[in-house]
Structure formats: structure tokens, C-alpha cells
């Protein structure tokens, strides 16, 4: 399990515990508390989507760098091979 997964599990666990305590000790009417909780969950969902999109973009960028590096190394190796064959 990577660090991001651990953070996400910890975040969701904390959210569930906070929601349970909030419902138990809320001075507001139940419907108002449920509305606030619902909005908080929607906000959390948006935050998770944004974070996931950022991570996907980061990984795509990293993939492009790796592919470019491998292509350059293969091209260099091919040129060196051709030079070696021509001078042999």
C-alpha cells in the first residue's frame, strides 16, 4: 500500500469518525446537520477528484519524460552501433 492510499484511508476514517461525533453532539436540528454533512461529503469528493486528476497529470508527465529518455538512449545506441559497423 503506497503513502497516498494510507493518507486517503486515514482521511476517510477521520471523516467517518468526525461525522459520527458531529451527529451525536450537534446543537442543530437533524435535517440541518444532515445537510451540512452532505455538503461536506460533496466537498471531500471534489477534493479527492481534483487530487486524483493532479496525480494522473503528474504520472502522464512522468511517463512522457521516461518515454523520451528511453527513445533518446535507443537513438544514441543505434547511432553508436552504426558508427561501430562503419568503422569496422
Coordinates of C-alpha atoms in Angstrom, one line a residue:
X1 CA 0.0 0.0 0.0
X2 CA 1.6 3.3 -1.0
X3 CA 1.6 6.5 1.0
X4 CA -1.3 8.1 -0.9
X5 CA -3.5 5.2 -0.2
X6 CA -2.7 5.4 3.5
X7 CA -3.5 9.1 3.6
X8 CA -6.8 8.5 1.8
X9 CA -7.8 5.7 4.2
X10 CA -6.8 7.9 7.2
X11 CA -8.8 10.8 5.7
X12 CA -11.9 8.7 5.2
X13 CA -11.6 7.2 8.6
X14 CA -11.3 10.6 10.2
X15 CA -14.2 11.9 8.2
X16 CA -16.4 9.0 9.3
X17 CA -15.4 9.5 13.0
X18 CA -16.0 13.2 12.7
X19 CA -19.4 12.7 11.1
X20 CA -20.5 10.3 13.8
X21 CA -19.4 12.7 16.6
X22 CA -20.9 15.6 14.8
X23 CA -24.3 13.9 14.6
X24 CA -24.1 12.9 18.3
X25 CA -23.2 16.3 19.6
X26 CA -24.8 18.7 17.1
X27 CA -26.9 21.5 18.6
X28 CA -28.8 21.9 15.3
X29 CA -31.8 20.1 14.0
X30 CA -31.1 16.7 12.4
X31 CA -32.1 17.9 9.0
X32 CA -29.6 20.8 9.1
X33 CA -26.9 18.6 10.4
X34 CA -27.5 16.1 7.6
X35 CA -27.4 18.9 5.0
X36 CA -24.1 20.2 6.4
X37 CA -22.7 16.7 6.4
X38 CA -23.9 16.0 2.9
X39 CA -22.2 19.2 1.7
X40 CA -19.0 18.3 3.5
X41 CA -19.0 14.9 1.8
X42 CA -19.6 16.5 -1.6
X43 CA -16.7 18.9 -1.0
X44 CA -14.5 16.0 0.1
X45 CA -15.5 14.1 -3.1
X46 CA -14.5 17.1 -5.2
X47 CA -11.2 17.4 -3.4
X48 CA -10.4 13.8 -4.0
X49 CA -11.3 14.1 -7.7
X50 CA -9.1 17.1 -8.0
X51 CA -6.2 15.4 -6.2
X52 CA -6.7 12.3 -8.4
X53 CA -6.7 14.4 -11.6
X54 CA -3.5 16.2 -10.4
X55 CA -1.8 12.8 -9.8
X56 CA -2.9 11.5 -13.2
X57 CA -1.4 14.5 -14.9
X58 CA 1.8 14.1 -12.9
X59 CA 2.0 10.5 -13.9
X60 CA 1.3 11.3 -17.5
X61 CA 4.1 13.9 -17.5
X62 CA 6.5 11.4 -15.9
X63 CA 5.6 8.8 -18.5
X64 CA 6.4 11.2 -21.3
X65 CA 9.8 12.0 -19.7
X66 CA 10.6 8.3 -19.4
X67 CA 9.5 7.5 -22.9
X68 CA 11.5 10.4 -24.3
X69 CA 14.6 9.4 -22.3
X70 CA 14.3 5.8 -23.5
X71 CA 13.9 6.9 -27.1
X72 CA 16.9 9.2 -26.8
X73 CA 19.0 6.4 -25.3
X74 CA 17.9 3.9 -28.1
X75 CA 18.7 6.5 -30.7
X76 CA 22.1 7.1 -29.2
X77 CA 22.8 3.4 -29.0
X78 CA 21.7 3.0 -32.6
X79 CA 24.0 5.8 -33.8
X80 CA 26.9 4.3 -31.9
X81 CA 26.2 0.9 -33.4
X82 CA 26.1 2.3 -36.9
X83 CA 29.4 4.2 -36.3
X84 CA 31.0 1.0 -35.0
X85 CA 29.8 -1.0 -38.0
X86 CA 31.0 1.6 -40.4
X87 CA 34.4 1.8 -38.8
X88 CA 34.9 -2.0 -38.5

